PDB file of C-alpha atoms in Angstrom:
ATOM      1  CA  MET A 656      45.166 -20.968 -31.638  1.00 75.00           C
ATOM      2  CA  PRO A 657      43.667 -18.522 -34.120  1.00 82.00           C
ATOM      3  CA  PHE A 658      40.220 -19.115 -35.608  1.00 87.00           C
ATOM      4  CA  GLY A 659      40.281 -21.488 -38.536  1.00 88.00           C
ATOM      5  CA  TRP A 660      43.384 -23.298 -37.238  1.00 86.00           C
ATOM      6  CA  GLU A 661      43.394 -26.963 -38.184  1.00 88.00           C
ATOM      7  CA  PRO A 662      43.933 -29.089 -35.061  1.00 85.00           C
ATOM      8  CA  ARG A 663      47.198 -30.995 -34.960  1.00 88.00           C
ATOM      9  CA  GLY A 664      48.228 -33.673 -32.502  1.00 83.00           C
ATOM     10  CA  ARG A 665      51.269 -31.717 -31.378  1.00 85.00           C
ATOM     11  CA  ASP A 666      49.052 -28.786 -30.258  1.00 85.00           C
ATOM     12  CA  PHE A 667      47.118 -30.776 -27.648  1.00 86.00           C
ATOM     13  CA  PRO A 668      49.883 -31.053 -24.994  1.00 85.00           C
ATOM     14  CA  ARG A 669      50.278 -27.268 -24.996  1.00 86.00           C
ATOM     15  CA  ARG A 670      46.526 -26.785 -24.579  1.00 87.00           C
ATOM     16  CA  ASN A 671      46.307 -29.478 -21.898  1.00 87.00           C
ATOM     17  CA  ARG A 672      49.196 -27.868 -19.983  1.00 90.00           C
ATOM     18  CA  LEU A 673      47.066 -24.744 -19.678  1.00 90.00           C
ATOM     19  CA  ILE A 674      44.006 -26.736 -18.628  1.00 87.00           C
ATOM     20  CA  SER A 675      45.891 -28.686 -15.957  1.00 89.00           C
ATOM     21  CA  GLY A 676      47.510 -25.473 -14.724  1.00 88.00           C
ATOM     22  CA  LEU A 677      44.106 -23.894 -14.172  1.00 89.00           C
ATOM     23  CA  SER A 678      42.799 -26.955 -12.314  1.00 90.00           C
ATOM     24  CA  LEU A 679      43.303 -28.296  -8.816  1.00 91.00           C
ATOM     25  CA  GLY A 680      43.645 -31.751 -10.320  1.00 93.00           C
ATOM     26  CA  VAL A 681      43.001 -33.886 -13.356  1.00 95.00           C
ATOM     27  CA  VAL A 682      41.003 -37.092 -13.644  1.00 95.00           C
ATOM     28  CA  ILE A 683      42.247 -39.577 -16.218  1.00 95.00           C
ATOM     29  CA  VAL A 684      39.340 -41.832 -17.133  1.00 93.00           C
ATOM     30  CA  GLU A 685      40.830 -43.991 -19.848  1.00 91.00           C
ATOM     31  CA  ALA A 686      44.336 -44.021 -21.256  1.00 92.00           C
ATOM     32  CA  ALA A 687      46.300 -46.506 -23.276  1.00 91.00           C
ATOM     33  CA  LYS A 688      49.959 -47.113 -22.479  1.00 89.00           C
ATOM     34  CA  ARG A 689      51.046 -44.324 -24.871  1.00 87.00           C
ATOM     35  CA  SER A 690      48.277 -41.768 -24.548  1.00 87.00           C
ATOM     36  CA  GLY A 691      47.994 -38.009 -24.678  1.00 87.00           C
ATOM     37  CA  SER A 692      46.110 -38.211 -21.394  1.00 90.00           C
ATOM     38  CA  LEU A 693      49.293 -39.465 -19.761  1.00 93.00           C
ATOM     39  CA  ILE A 694      51.104 -36.370 -21.047  1.00 92.00           C
ATOM     40  CA  THR A 695      48.439 -34.267 -19.324  1.00 92.00           C
ATOM     41  CA  ALA A 696      48.887 -36.275 -16.104  1.00 93.00           C
ATOM     42  CA  ARG A 697      52.656 -35.698 -16.234  1.00 93.00           C
ATOM     43  CA  LEU A 698      52.161 -31.964 -16.817  1.00 92.00           C
ATOM     44  CA  ALA A 699      49.722 -31.796 -13.890  1.00 92.00           C
ATOM     45  CA  LEU A 700      52.259 -33.465 -11.610  1.00 92.00           C
ATOM     46  CA  GLU A 701      54.957 -31.014 -12.743  1.00 92.00           C
ATOM     47  CA  GLN A 702      52.582 -28.177 -11.848  1.00 91.00           C
ATOM     48  CA  GLY A 703      51.881 -29.625  -8.401  1.00 91.00           C
ATOM     49  CA  ARG A 704      48.324 -30.650  -9.243  1.00 92.00           C
ATOM     50  CA  GLU A 705      46.527 -33.751  -8.009  1.00 94.00           C
ATOM     51  CA  VAL A 706      46.235 -36.669 -10.421  1.00 96.00           C
ATOM     52  CA  PHE A 707      43.294 -39.046 -10.204  1.00 96.00           C
ATOM     53  CA  ALA A 708      42.792 -42.185 -12.271  1.00 96.00           C
ATOM     54  CA  VAL A 709      39.784 -44.415 -12.867  1.00 95.00           C
ATOM     55  CA  PRO A 710      40.932 -48.038 -12.678  1.00 95.00           C
ATOM     56  CA  GLY A 711      40.090 -50.373 -15.520  1.00 93.00           C
ATOM     57  CA  SER A 712      40.331 -54.032 -16.337  1.00 93.00           C
ATOM     58  CA  PRO A 713      43.917 -55.299 -16.385  1.00 92.00           C
ATOM     59  CA  LEU A 714      42.996 -57.117 -19.606  1.00 93.00           C
ATOM     60  CA  ASP A 715      41.868 -53.949 -21.415  1.00 92.00           C
ATOM     61  CA  PRO A 716      44.697 -52.157 -23.277  1.00 92.00           C
ATOM     62  CA  ARG A 717      42.705 -48.902 -22.999  1.00 93.00           C
ATOM     63  CA  ALA A 718      43.175 -49.056 -19.204  1.00 94.00           C
ATOM     64  CA  GLU A 719      46.942 -49.710 -19.161  1.00 95.00           C
ATOM     65  CA  GLY A 720      47.741 -46.039 -18.712  1.00 95.00           C
ATOM     66  CA  THR A 721      45.261 -45.377 -15.899  1.00 95.00           C
ATOM     67  CA  ASN A 722      46.247 -48.551 -14.067  1.00 95.00           C
ATOM     68  CA  GLY A 723      49.895 -47.538 -14.458  1.00 95.00           C
ATOM     69  CA  LEU A 724      49.152 -44.101 -12.987  1.00 95.00           C
ATOM     70  CA  ILE A 725      47.570 -45.757  -9.955  1.00 96.00           C
ATOM     71  CA  LYS A 726      50.685 -47.919  -9.512  1.00 95.00           C
ATOM     72  CA  GLN A 727      52.766 -44.720  -9.611  1.00 94.00           C
ATOM     73  CA  GLY A 728      50.688 -43.070  -6.873  1.00 94.00           C
ATOM     74  CA  ALA A 729      47.709 -41.429  -8.577  1.00 95.00           C
ATOM     75  CA  THR A 730      44.556 -41.431  -6.451  1.00 95.00           C
ATOM     76  CA  PRO A 731      42.178 -44.161  -7.637  1.00 96.00           C
ATOM     77  CA  VAL A 732      38.655 -42.877  -8.339  1.00 95.00           C
ATOM     78  CA  THR A 733      35.513 -44.985  -8.228  1.00 93.00           C
ATOM     79  CA  GLU A 734      33.119 -42.276  -6.994  1.00 91.00           C
ATOM     80  CA  THR A 735      32.906 -38.509  -6.521  1.00 88.00           C
ATOM     81  CA  ALA A 736      33.771 -38.772  -2.838  1.00 88.00           C
ATOM     82  CA  ASP A 737      37.269 -39.999  -3.781  1.00 91.00           C
ATOM     83  CA  ILE A 738      37.996 -36.668  -5.477  1.00 91.00           C
ATOM     84  CA  VAL A 739      36.245 -34.545  -2.844  1.00 89.00           C
ATOM     85  CA  SER A 740      38.215 -36.136   0.002  1.00 89.00           C
ATOM     86  CA  VAL A 741      41.507 -35.106  -1.625  1.00 91.00           C
ATOM     87  CA  LEU A 742      40.502 -31.619  -2.821  1.00 88.00           C
ATOM     88  CA  GLN A 743      38.582 -30.518   0.289  1.00 85.00           C
ATOM     89  CA  PRO A 744      41.688 -29.980   2.466  1.00 85.00           C
ATOM     90  CA  ILE A 745      43.413 -28.147  -0.401  1.00 82.00           C
ATOM     91  CA  MET A 746      40.515 -25.754  -0.869  1.00 80.00           C
ATOM     92  CA  GLY A 747      39.824 -25.396   2.840  1.00 77.00           C
ATOM     93  CA  ILE A 748      36.055 -25.408   2.324  1.00 73.00           C
ATOM     94  CA  GLU A 749      33.327 -27.993   2.656  1.00 70.00           C
ATOM     95  CA  LEU A 750      32.605 -29.651  -0.692  1.00 63.00           C
ATOM     96  CA  PRO A 751      29.461 -31.758  -0.962  1.00 64.00           C
ATOM     97  CA  ALA A 752      30.119 -35.111  -2.619  1.00 60.00           C
ATOM     98  CA  ARG A 753      26.656 -34.993  -4.117  1.00 62.00           C
ATOM     99  CA  GLU A 754      23.676 -32.686  -4.237  1.00 59.00           C
ATOM    100  CA  PRO A 755      21.739 -32.852  -0.949  1.00 60.00           C
ATOM    101  CA  GLU A 756      18.541 -34.851  -1.085  1.00 62.00           C
ATOM    102  CA  PRO A 757      15.380 -32.882  -0.259  1.00 57.00           C
ATOM    103  CA  SER A 758      13.724 -33.679   3.038  1.00 57.00           C
ATOM    104  CA  ASP A 759      10.386 -35.500   3.062  1.00 55.00           C
ATOM    105  CA  ASP A 760       8.491 -32.490   4.424  1.00 52.00           C
ATOM    106  CA  GLY A 761       9.168 -30.253   1.405  1.00 48.00           C
ATOM    107  CA  ALA A 762      10.524 -32.454  -1.362  1.00 47.00           C
ATOM    108  CA  ARG A 763       8.277 -31.159  -4.150  1.00 47.00           C
ATOM    109  CA  GLN A 764       8.860 -27.485  -3.271  1.00 48.00           C
ATOM    110  CA  ASP A 765      12.643 -27.841  -3.577  1.00 52.00           C
ATOM    111  CA  VAL A 766      12.438 -29.413  -7.034  1.00 64.00           C
ATOM    112  CA  GLU A 767       9.791 -27.207  -8.635  1.00 78.00           C
ATOM    113  CA  PRO A 768      11.386 -24.172 -10.293  1.00 81.00           C
ATOM    114  CA  ALA A 769      10.469 -20.714  -9.033  1.00 80.00           C
ATOM    115  CA  PRO A 770       8.180 -18.767 -11.401  1.00 74.00           C
ATOM    116  CA  ASP A 771      10.998 -16.639 -12.841  1.00 84.00           C
ATOM    117  CA  GLU A 772      13.528 -19.494 -12.916  1.00 86.00           C
ATOM    118  CA  ARG A 773      12.189 -21.147 -16.094  1.00 87.00           C
ATOM    119  CA  SER A 774      12.226 -17.863 -17.992  1.00 88.00           C
ATOM    120  CA  ARG A 775      15.729 -17.061 -16.686  1.00 89.00           C
ATOM    121  CA  ILE A 776      17.028 -20.415 -17.939  1.00 90.00           C
ATOM    122  CA  VAL A 777      15.288 -20.145 -21.322  1.00 90.00           C
ATOM    123  CA  ALA A 778      16.683 -16.610 -21.741  1.00 92.00           C
ATOM    124  CA  LEU A 779      20.211 -18.043 -21.421  1.00 91.00           C
ATOM    125  CA  LEU A 780      19.577 -20.513 -24.245  1.00 91.00           C
ATOM    126  CA  SER A 781      19.950 -19.822 -27.953  1.00 91.00           C
ATOM    127  CA  PRO A 782      20.575 -21.813 -31.153  1.00 92.00           C
ATOM    128  CA  THR A 783      24.278 -21.744 -30.208  1.00 92.00           C
ATOM    129  CA  PRO A 784      25.203 -24.723 -27.983  1.00 91.00           C
ATOM    130  CA  VAL A 785      26.108 -23.856 -24.391  1.00 91.00           C
ATOM    131  CA  LEU A 786      27.473 -26.010 -21.563  1.00 90.00           C
ATOM    132  CA  ILE A 787      24.883 -27.131 -19.020  1.00 89.00           C
ATOM    133  CA  ASP A 788      27.391 -26.321 -16.262  1.00 87.00           C
ATOM    134  CA  ASP A 789      27.561 -22.738 -17.547  1.00 88.00           C
ATOM    135  CA  LEU A 790      23.759 -22.533 -17.520  1.00 90.00           C
ATOM    136  CA  ILE A 791      23.697 -23.673 -13.889  1.00 89.00           C
ATOM    137  CA  ARG A 792      26.337 -21.126 -12.928  1.00 87.00           C
ATOM    138  CA  LEU A 793      24.796 -18.210 -14.838  1.00 89.00           C
ATOM    139  CA  SER A 794      21.201 -18.905 -13.813  1.00 89.00           C
ATOM    140  CA  ARG A 795      22.144 -19.605 -10.183  1.00 86.00           C
ATOM    141  CA  SER A 796      19.716 -22.531 -10.287  1.00 86.00           C
ATOM    142  CA  SER A 797      20.314 -25.899  -8.699  1.00 86.00           C
ATOM    143  CA  PRO A 798      21.410 -28.744 -10.969  1.00 87.00           C
ATOM    144  CA  ARG A 799      18.152 -30.516 -10.096  1.00 87.00           C
ATOM    145  CA  VAL A 800      16.019 -27.589 -11.285  1.00 89.00           C
ATOM    146  CA  MET A 801      18.184 -27.178 -14.398  1.00 89.00           C
ATOM    147  CA  ARG A 802      17.714 -30.835 -15.332  1.00 88.00           C
ATOM    148  CA  MET A 803      13.949 -30.473 -14.881  1.00 89.00           C
ATOM    149  CA  VAL A 804      13.665 -27.353 -17.054  1.00 91.00           C
ATOM    150  CA  LEU A 805      15.894 -28.818 -19.774  1.00 92.00           C
ATOM    151  CA  LEU A 806      13.907 -32.054 -19.777  1.00 90.00           C
ATOM    152  CA  GLU A 807      10.653 -30.101 -20.117  1.00 89.00           C
ATOM    153  CA  LEU A 808      12.107 -28.180 -23.073  1.00 90.00           C
ATOM    154  CA  GLU A 809      13.390 -31.404 -24.642  1.00 89.00           C
ATOM    155  CA  ILE A 810      10.016 -33.128 -24.325  1.00 90.00           C
ATOM    156  CA  ALA A 811       8.378 -30.061 -25.883  1.00 89.00           C
ATOM    157  CA  GLY A 812      10.787 -30.405 -28.840  1.00 90.00           C
ATOM    158  CA  ARG A 813      12.438 -27.046 -28.136  1.00 92.00           C
ATOM    159  CA  LEU A 814      15.848 -28.323 -26.978  1.00 91.00           C
ATOM    160  CA  GLU A 815      18.637 -30.161 -28.762  1.00 91.00           C
ATOM    161  CA  ARG A 816      21.389 -31.995 -26.865  1.00 89.00           C
ATOM    162  CA  HIS A 817      24.950 -31.962 -28.197  1.00 84.00           C
ATOM    163  CA  GLY A 818      28.079 -33.853 -27.202  1.00 80.00           C
ATOM    164  CA  GLY A 819      30.173 -32.644 -24.292  1.00 78.00           C
ATOM    165  CA  GLY A 820      27.219 -31.671 -22.075  1.00 81.00           C
ATOM    166  CA  MET A 821      25.997 -28.905 -24.357  1.00 87.00           C
ATOM    167  CA  VAL A 822      22.435 -27.905 -25.255  1.00 91.00           C
ATOM    168  CA  SER A 823      20.782 -25.404 -27.582  1.00 92.00           C
ATOM    169  CA  LEU A 824      17.326 -24.237 -28.551  1.00 90.00           C
ATOM    170  CA  VAL A 825      15.851 -25.701 -31.713  1.00 87.00           C
TER     171      VAL A 825
END
């Protein structure tokens, strides 16, 4: 949509169709019986994408949609490995379910950022919020190092956290 466009409910399915088309799969975390998330799940299925659903309490109306997706064949998700096990054969590469733990003989060296790594990460930050995932990708740092540098900046009062996994310099 053009800049300044006021969001309307009817625009979201079109946007979500693009998002699901660019993805290998979609994870529906919470969806009521009549939810826009279910529209996205349907679009993903039409596009041949995997659909994952996080189960919820059968007494919670906010979980009716996700529980219904599971009944219809969506892959139930309770941990990262559930998603990795389905996507790994599709991608044909080894996907780690979680970041490898450092070995005991060099644990501190793996976590401590390299001398230029802090400055590289700080150079990517500005007063404009940016996704932490984008920072990891652009800096080529490990998520562990990124979390450490961002925490240091936050403690120093130089970093502000925003919704959606975004951060900015203060």
